[in-house]
Amino acid sequence: IFTVAHYNIEANVSFSGLPATICSANSPVTLTGFPAGGVFSGPGISGNTFNPALAGAGGPYSITYTYGYLNNTICTSSSSQTILVNTAGSLSISGLSSNYCIDATAVTLTGFPAGGTFSGPGISGNTFSPSLAGLGGPFLITYSYTDTGVGCTNTVTQYVNVISNITTMSGLFSQYCLNAPEVTLTGNPAGGIFSGPGITGNIFNPALAGVGGPYSI
């Protein structure tokens, strides 16, 4: 005698948490499937989250939640929704160099697309002033733009340093005997170049300079 079991399972699968549209720069969203224990699939899916950056701008993308009844051995049912990933597009900054002297004139910055906002040390409106930023860096300058058509905001950043224009040297006296030992000179900020009679690299040699002077180092 054989007994045949008949299963009549109503497919009632659904999920929540997926918006119809999202910006590519937004954080991942958590999805909840019903009944619990199913599997999500589709572009941008990682486990039970949808990551718009992973999916990329575009769509509409189809996201599916699949649930298998009776340990996935009898039948499965699924539910699908679509999502559109928008973006504010590529942004850029022009007019900003990577290094400025502290007394340099303020510079006008241009953001693309126009209509965004600059922020960061030394920023006033769309100008960067080295003296306002102060010595130091790298300072982070940000340009933010909101595309009202798709409701998305994007940002682009650039770094800038503000450098002192004051240089000093140490290790050099005002007079030397011709047969005096060589002396090592130190410049501040480091990385500059010494020049003048008797100079080799960062060394002053009185014998190489010769009797005379005053010499300009």
PDB file of C-alpha atoms in Angstrom:
ATOM      1  CA  ILE A   1       0.000   0.000   0.000  1.00  0.00           C
ATOM      2  CA  PHE A   2       1.423   3.342  -1.031  1.00  0.00           C
ATOM      3  CA  THR A   3       0.369   6.560   0.606  1.00  0.00           C
ATOM      4  CA  VAL A   4       0.747   9.731  -1.428  1.00  0.00           C
ATOM      5  CA  ALA A   5       0.958  12.969   0.507  1.00  0.00           C
ATOM      6  CA  HIS A   6      -0.541  16.005  -1.135  1.00  0.00           C
ATOM      7  CA  TYR A   7       0.711  19.476  -0.177  1.00  0.00           C
ATOM      8  CA  ASN A   8      -1.332  22.550  -0.861  1.00  0.00           C
ATOM      9  CA  ILE A   9       0.773  25.483   0.336  1.00  0.00           C
ATOM     10  CA  GLU A  10      -0.370  29.010  -0.312  1.00  0.00           C
ATOM     11  CA  ALA A  11       2.447  31.175  -1.640  1.00  0.00           C
ATOM     12  CA  ASN A  12       2.455  34.222   0.648  1.00  0.00           C
ATOM     13  CA  VAL A  13       5.981  35.580   0.280  1.00  0.00           C
ATOM     14  CA  SER A  14       6.852  39.252   0.627  1.00  0.00           C
ATOM     15  CA  PHE A  15       9.583  41.603   1.807  1.00  0.00           C
ATOM     16  CA  SER A  16       9.927  45.169   3.049  1.00  0.00           C
ATOM     17  CA  GLY A  17      12.610  47.832   3.400  1.00  0.00           C
ATOM     18  CA  LEU A  18      13.374  48.489  -0.275  1.00  0.00           C
ATOM     19  CA  PRO A  19      12.604  52.038  -1.459  1.00  0.00           C
ATOM     20  CA  ALA A  20      11.517  52.716  -5.028  1.00  0.00           C
ATOM     21  CA  THR A  21      14.500  55.058  -5.566  1.00  0.00           C
ATOM     22  CA  ILE A  22      17.767  55.641  -3.724  1.00  0.00           C
ATOM     23  CA  CYS A  23      20.943  57.692  -4.216  1.00  0.00           C
ATOM     24  CA  SER A  24      24.148  55.862  -5.025  1.00  0.00           C
ATOM     25  CA  ALA A  25      25.936  57.579  -2.108  1.00  0.00           C
ATOM     26  CA  ASN A  26      23.344  56.461   0.454  1.00  0.00           C
ATOM     27  CA  SER A  27      24.102  53.847   3.095  1.00  0.00           C
ATOM     28  CA  PRO A  28      22.971  50.233   2.527  1.00  0.00           C
ATOM     29  CA  VAL A  29      19.386  49.446   3.542  1.00  0.00           C
ATOM     30  CA  THR A  30      18.281  46.367   5.474  1.00  0.00           C
ATOM     31  CA  LEU A  31      15.589  44.191   3.917  1.00  0.00           C
ATOM     32  CA  THR A  32      13.131  41.995   5.839  1.00  0.00           C
ATOM     33  CA  GLY A  33      11.606  38.945   4.206  1.00  0.00           C
ATOM     34  CA  PHE A  34       8.407  37.089   5.172  1.00  0.00           C
ATOM     35  CA  PRO A  35       8.410  34.271   6.047  1.00  0.00           C
ATOM     36  CA  ALA A  36      11.888  34.588   7.564  1.00  0.00           C
ATOM     37  CA  GLY A  37      14.660  32.316   6.306  1.00  0.00           C
ATOM     38  CA  GLY A  38      14.526  33.046   2.585  1.00  0.00           C
ATOM     39  CA  VAL A  39      17.201  34.367   0.276  1.00  0.00           C
ATOM     40  CA  PHE A  40      17.531  37.783  -1.376  1.00  0.00           C
ATOM     41  CA  SER A  41      19.052  38.100  -4.841  1.00  0.00           C
ATOM     42  CA  GLY A  42      19.714  40.804  -7.410  1.00  0.00           C
ATOM     43  CA  PRO A  43      22.187  43.642  -8.101  1.00  0.00           C
ATOM     44  CA  GLY A  44      23.560  45.277  -4.959  1.00  0.00           C
ATOM     45  CA  ILE A  45      22.443  42.467  -2.662  1.00  0.00           C
ATOM     46  CA  SER A  46      24.700  41.218   0.134  1.00  0.00           C
ATOM     47  CA  GLY A  47      22.886  38.947   2.546  1.00  0.00           C
ATOM     48  CA  ASN A  48      19.781  40.835   3.554  1.00  0.00           C
ATOM     49  CA  THR A  49      21.041  44.306   2.614  1.00  0.00           C
ATOM     50  CA  PHE A  50      20.859  46.323  -0.568  1.00  0.00           C
ATOM     51  CA  ASN A  51      23.945  48.468  -1.206  1.00  0.00           C
ATOM     52  CA  PRO A  52      23.332  51.186  -3.847  1.00  0.00           C
ATOM     53  CA  ALA A  53      27.089  51.725  -4.342  1.00  0.00           C
ATOM     54  CA  LEU A  54      27.484  48.010  -5.071  1.00  0.00           C
ATOM     55  CA  ALA A  55      24.602  48.030  -7.547  1.00  0.00           C
ATOM     56  CA  GLY A  56      25.818  51.214  -9.241  1.00  0.00           C
ATOM     57  CA  ALA A  57      23.777  54.020 -10.724  1.00  0.00           C
ATOM     58  CA  GLY A  58      21.048  52.781 -13.048  1.00  0.00           C
ATOM     59  CA  GLY A  59      18.130  50.432 -13.025  1.00  0.00           C
ATOM     60  CA  PRO A  60      15.405  49.835 -12.344  1.00  0.00           C
ATOM     61  CA  TYR A  61      16.983  46.746 -10.737  1.00  0.00           C
ATOM     62  CA  SER A  62      14.869  43.735  -9.838  1.00  0.00           C
ATOM     63  CA  ILE A  63      15.346  42.489  -6.272  1.00  0.00           C
ATOM     64  CA  THR A  64      13.865  39.081  -5.457  1.00  0.00           C
ATOM     65  CA  TYR A  65      13.124  37.338  -2.179  1.00  0.00           C
ATOM     66  CA  THR A  66      12.811  33.552  -2.513  1.00  0.00           C
ATOM     67  CA  TYR A  67      11.477  31.296   0.223  1.00  0.00           C
ATOM     68  CA  GLY A  68      11.564  27.501   0.121  1.00  0.00           C
ATOM     69  CA  TYR A  69       8.870  25.542   1.946  1.00  0.00           C
ATOM     70  CA  LEU A  70       9.567  22.362   3.895  1.00  0.00           C
ATOM     71  CA  ASN A  71      13.358  22.856   3.978  1.00  0.00           C
ATOM     72  CA  ASN A  72      13.391  23.792   0.298  1.00  0.00           C
ATOM     73  CA  THR A  73      12.522  20.224  -0.700  1.00  0.00           C
ATOM     74  CA  ILE A  74       8.930  20.668  -1.827  1.00  0.00           C
ATOM     75  CA  CYS A  75       8.400  24.042  -3.450  1.00  0.00           C
ATOM     76  CA  THR A  76       9.569  27.611  -3.494  1.00  0.00           C
ATOM     77  CA  SER A  77       7.856  30.934  -3.882  1.00  0.00           C
ATOM     78  CA  SER A  78       9.256  34.384  -4.496  1.00  0.00           C
ATOM     79  CA  SER A  79       8.414  38.066  -4.498  1.00  0.00           C
ATOM     80  CA  SER A  80      10.121  40.806  -6.520  1.00  0.00           C
ATOM     81  CA  GLN A  81      10.373  44.584  -6.353  1.00  0.00           C
ATOM     82  CA  THR A  82      12.314  47.142  -8.413  1.00  0.00           C
ATOM     83  CA  ILE A  83      14.591  49.960  -7.324  1.00  0.00           C
ATOM     84  CA  LEU A  84      16.195  52.833  -9.253  1.00  0.00           C
ATOM     85  CA  VAL A  85      19.651  54.053  -8.177  1.00  0.00           C
ATOM     86  CA  ASN A  86      20.192  57.749  -8.892  1.00  0.00           C
ATOM     87  CA  THR A  87      23.376  59.819  -8.707  1.00  0.00           C
ATOM     88  CA  ALA A  88      24.320  63.481  -8.659  1.00  0.00           C
ATOM     89  CA  GLY A  89      26.982  62.687 -11.271  1.00  0.00           C
ATOM     90  CA  SER A  90      30.704  63.387 -11.305  1.00  0.00           C
ATOM     91  CA  LEU A  91      31.977  66.533  -9.611  1.00  0.00           C
ATOM     92  CA  SER A  92      35.245  68.436  -9.942  1.00  0.00           C
ATOM     93  CA  ILE A  93      37.119  71.397  -8.444  1.00  0.00           C
ATOM     94  CA  SER A  94      39.328  73.771 -10.432  1.00  0.00           C
ATOM     95  CA  GLY A  95      41.457  76.707  -9.327  1.00  0.00           C
ATOM     96  CA  LEU A  96      42.953  75.072  -6.226  1.00  0.00           C
ATOM     97  CA  SER A  97      46.661  74.204  -6.114  1.00  0.00           C
ATOM     98  CA  SER A  98      48.172  71.709  -3.705  1.00  0.00           C
ATOM     99  CA  ASN A  99      50.500  74.217  -1.969  1.00  0.00           C
ATOM    100  CA  TYR A 100      50.329  77.919  -1.069  1.00  0.00           C
ATOM    101  CA  CYS A 101      52.550  80.331   0.849  1.00  0.00           C
ATOM    102  CA  ILE A 102      50.871  81.821   3.913  1.00  0.00           C
ATOM    103  CA  ASP A 103      50.893  85.322   2.369  1.00  0.00           C
ATOM    104  CA  ALA A 104      49.583  84.243  -1.043  1.00  0.00           C
ATOM    105  CA  THR A 105      46.548  86.040  -2.445  1.00  0.00           C
ATOM    106  CA  ALA A 106      43.163  84.367  -2.022  1.00  0.00           C
ATOM    107  CA  VAL A 107      42.106  82.314  -5.047  1.00  0.00           C
ATOM    108  CA  THR A 108      38.691  81.821  -6.637  1.00  0.00           C
ATOM    109  CA  LEU A 109      37.499  78.218  -6.902  1.00  0.00           C
ATOM    110  CA  THR A 110      35.139  76.794  -9.497  1.00  0.00           C
ATOM    111  CA  GLY A 111      32.996  73.731  -8.876  1.00  0.00           C
ATOM    112  CA  PHE A 112      31.406  71.599 -11.574  1.00  0.00           C
ATOM    113  CA  PRO A 113      28.455  71.374 -11.934  1.00  0.00           C
ATOM    114  CA  ALA A 114      27.876  74.957 -10.812  1.00  0.00           C
ATOM    115  CA  GLY A 115      25.593  75.679  -7.879  1.00  0.00           C
ATOM    116  CA  GLY A 116      27.293  73.638  -5.164  1.00  0.00           C
ATOM    117  CA  THR A 117      28.941  74.658  -1.903  1.00  0.00           C
ATOM    118  CA  PHE A 118      32.610  74.765  -0.854  1.00  0.00           C
ATOM    119  CA  SER A 119      33.672  74.003   2.717  1.00  0.00           C
ATOM    120  CA  GLY A 120      36.888  73.548   4.670  1.00  0.00           C
ATOM    121  CA  PRO A 121      39.674  75.608   6.303  1.00  0.00           C
ATOM    122  CA  GLY A 122      40.306  78.919   4.555  1.00  0.00           C
ATOM    123  CA  ILE A 123      37.049  78.805   2.601  1.00  0.00           C
ATOM    124  CA  SER A 124      34.793  81.843   2.314  1.00  0.00           C
ATOM    125  CA  GLY A 125      32.089  81.396  -0.296  1.00  0.00           C
ATOM    126  CA  ASN A 126      33.954  80.197  -3.371  1.00  0.00           C
ATOM    127  CA  THR A 127      37.390  81.552  -2.393  1.00  0.00           C
ATOM    128  CA  PHE A 128      40.311  79.929  -0.571  1.00  0.00           C
ATOM    129  CA  SER A 129      42.500  82.207   1.540  1.00  0.00           C
ATOM    130  CA  PRO A 130      45.823  80.722   2.759  1.00  0.00           C
ATOM    131  CA  SER A 131      46.084  83.256   5.593  1.00  0.00           C
ATOM    132  CA  LEU A 132      42.560  82.364   6.766  1.00  0.00           C
ATOM    133  CA  ALA A 133      43.406  78.651   6.733  1.00  0.00           C
ATOM    134  CA  GLY A 134      46.672  79.222   8.622  1.00  0.00           C
ATOM    135  CA  LEU A 135      49.941  77.321   8.466  1.00  0.00           C
ATOM    136  CA  GLY A 136      49.636  73.564   8.183  1.00  0.00           C
ATOM    137  CA  GLY A 137      47.821  70.923   6.259  1.00  0.00           C
ATOM    138  CA  PRO A 138      46.980  68.940   4.407  1.00  0.00           C
ATOM    139  CA  PHE A 139      43.630  70.729   4.716  1.00  0.00           C
ATOM    140  CA  LEU A 140      40.581  69.007   3.210  1.00  0.00           C
ATOM    141  CA  ILE A 141      38.546  71.189   0.837  1.00  0.00           C
ATOM    142  CA  THR A 142      35.133  69.801  -0.112  1.00  0.00           C
ATOM    143  CA  TYR A 143      32.717  70.704  -2.886  1.00  0.00           C
ATOM    144  CA  SER A 144      29.138  69.444  -2.388  1.00  0.00           C
ATOM    145  CA  TYR A 145      26.441  69.504  -5.045  1.00  0.00           C
ATOM    146  CA  THR A 146      22.782  68.465  -4.889  1.00  0.00           C
ATOM    147  CA  ASP A 147      21.026  67.447  -8.102  1.00  0.00           C
ATOM    148  CA  THR A 148      17.467  68.561  -7.419  1.00  0.00           C
ATOM    149  CA  GLY A 149      16.211  66.560 -10.384  1.00  0.00           C
ATOM    150  CA  VAL A 150      17.057  63.227  -8.747  1.00  0.00           C
ATOM    151  CA  GLY A 151      17.376  64.416  -5.148  1.00  0.00           C
ATOM    152  CA  CYS A 152      20.952  63.175  -4.709  1.00  0.00           C
ATOM    153  CA  THR A 153      23.989  64.881  -3.194  1.00  0.00           C
ATOM    154  CA  ASN A 154      27.564  64.117  -4.151  1.00  0.00           C
ATOM    155  CA  THR A 155      30.913  65.469  -2.930  1.00  0.00           C
ATOM    156  CA  VAL A 156      34.450  65.796  -4.251  1.00  0.00           C
ATOM    157  CA  THR A 157      37.502  66.623  -2.123  1.00  0.00           C
ATOM    158  CA  GLN A 158      40.994  68.017  -2.616  1.00  0.00           C
ATOM    159  CA  TYR A 159      43.892  68.574  -0.201  1.00  0.00           C
ATOM    160  CA  VAL A 160      45.942  71.770   0.170  1.00  0.00           C
ATOM    161  CA  ASN A 161      48.975  72.763   2.280  1.00  0.00           C
ATOM    162  CA  VAL A 162      49.813  76.238   3.559  1.00  0.00           C
ATOM    163  CA  ILE A 163      53.557  76.803   3.918  1.00  0.00           C
ATOM    164  CA  SER A 164      55.598  79.468   5.704  1.00  0.00           C
ATOM    165  CA  ASN A 165      57.583  81.812   3.448  1.00  0.00           C
ATOM    166  CA  ILE A 166      60.177  82.512   6.191  1.00  0.00           C
ATOM    167  CA  THR A 167      63.542  80.772   5.747  1.00  0.00           C
ATOM    168  CA  THR A 168      66.468  80.741   8.172  1.00  0.00           C
ATOM    169  CA  MET A 169      69.904  79.172   8.341  1.00  0.00           C
ATOM    170  CA  SER A 170      72.124  78.245  11.251  1.00  0.00           C
ATOM    171  CA  GLY A 171      75.735  77.127  11.694  1.00  0.00           C
ATOM    172  CA  LEU A 172      77.423  80.062   9.910  1.00  0.00           C
ATOM    173  CA  PHE A 173      79.559  82.642  11.759  1.00  0.00           C
ATOM    174  CA  SER A 174      80.458  86.090  10.508  1.00  0.00           C
ATOM    175  CA  GLN A 175      84.245  85.455  10.363  1.00  0.00           C
ATOM    176  CA  TYR A 176      86.541  82.462   9.801  1.00  0.00           C
ATOM    177  CA  CYS A 177      90.257  81.883   9.592  1.00  0.00           C
ATOM    178  CA  LEU A 178      91.357  80.545   6.211  1.00  0.00           C
ATOM    179  CA  ASN A 179      92.461  77.245   7.779  1.00  0.00           C
ATOM    180  CA  ALA A 180      89.323  76.827   9.931  1.00  0.00           C
ATOM    181  CA  PRO A 181      87.482  73.458   9.683  1.00  0.00           C
ATOM    182  CA  GLU A 182      84.493  73.042   7.404  1.00  0.00           C
ATOM    183  CA  VAL A 183      81.100  73.760   9.005  1.00  0.00           C
ATOM    184  CA  THR A 184      77.738  72.124   8.414  1.00  0.00           C
ATOM    185  CA  LEU A 185      74.851  74.490   7.720  1.00  0.00           C
ATOM    186  CA  THR A 186      71.213  73.848   8.552  1.00  0.00           C
ATOM    187  CA  GLY A 187      68.326  75.438   6.660  1.00  0.00           C
ATOM    188  CA  ASN A 188      64.751  75.809   7.842  1.00  0.00           C
ATOM    189  CA  PRO A 189      62.431  74.603   6.364  1.00  0.00           C
ATOM    190  CA  ALA A 190      64.523  71.574   5.395  1.00  0.00           C
ATOM    191  CA  GLY A 191      64.954  70.639   1.746  1.00  0.00           C
ATOM    192  CA  GLY A 192      66.311  73.913   0.369  1.00  0.00           C
ATOM    193  CA  ILE A 193      69.617  74.640  -1.392  1.00  0.00           C
ATOM    194  CA  PHE A 194      72.660  76.557  -0.124  1.00  0.00           C
ATOM    195  CA  SER A 195      74.714  78.636  -2.558  1.00  0.00           C
ATOM    196  CA  GLY A 196      77.670  81.043  -2.476  1.00  0.00           C
ATOM    197  CA  PRO A 197      81.494  81.000  -2.250  1.00  0.00           C
ATOM    198  CA  GLY A 198      82.883  78.038  -0.330  1.00  0.00           C
ATOM    199  CA  ILE A 199      79.607  76.090  -0.451  1.00  0.00           C
ATOM    200  CA  THR A 200      79.454  72.397  -1.322  1.00  0.00           C
ATOM    201  CA  GLY A 201      76.030  70.936  -0.599  1.00  0.00           C
ATOM    202  CA  ASN A 202      75.288  72.074   2.959  1.00  0.00           C
ATOM    203  CA  ILE A 203      78.991  72.587   3.859  1.00  0.00           C
ATOM    204  CA  PHE A 204      80.871  75.900   4.053  1.00  0.00           C
ATOM    205  CA  ASN A 205      84.650  75.563   3.558  1.00  0.00           C
ATOM    206  CA  PRO A 206      86.662  78.737   4.388  1.00  0.00           C
ATOM    207  CA  ALA A 207      89.663  77.523   2.363  1.00  0.00           C
ATOM    208  CA  LEU A 208      87.443  76.953  -0.679  1.00  0.00           C
ATOM    209  CA  ALA A 209      85.959  80.434  -0.332  1.00  0.00           C
ATOM    210  CA  GLY A 210      89.427  82.002  -0.021  1.00  0.00           C
ATOM    211  CA  VAL A 211      90.590  85.119   1.755  1.00  0.00           C
ATOM    212  CA  GLY A 212      88.192  88.000   1.267  1.00  0.00           C
ATOM    213  CA  GLY A 213      84.583  88.866   1.737  1.00  0.00           C
ATOM    214  CA  PRO A 214      82.126  89.659   2.939  1.00  0.00           C
ATOM    215  CA  TYR A 215      80.687  86.708   1.019  1.00  0.00           C
ATOM    216  CA  SER A 216      76.957  86.256   0.593  1.00  0.00           C
ATOM    217  CA  ILE A 217      75.746  82.744   1.499  1.00  0.00           C
TER     218      ILE A 217
END
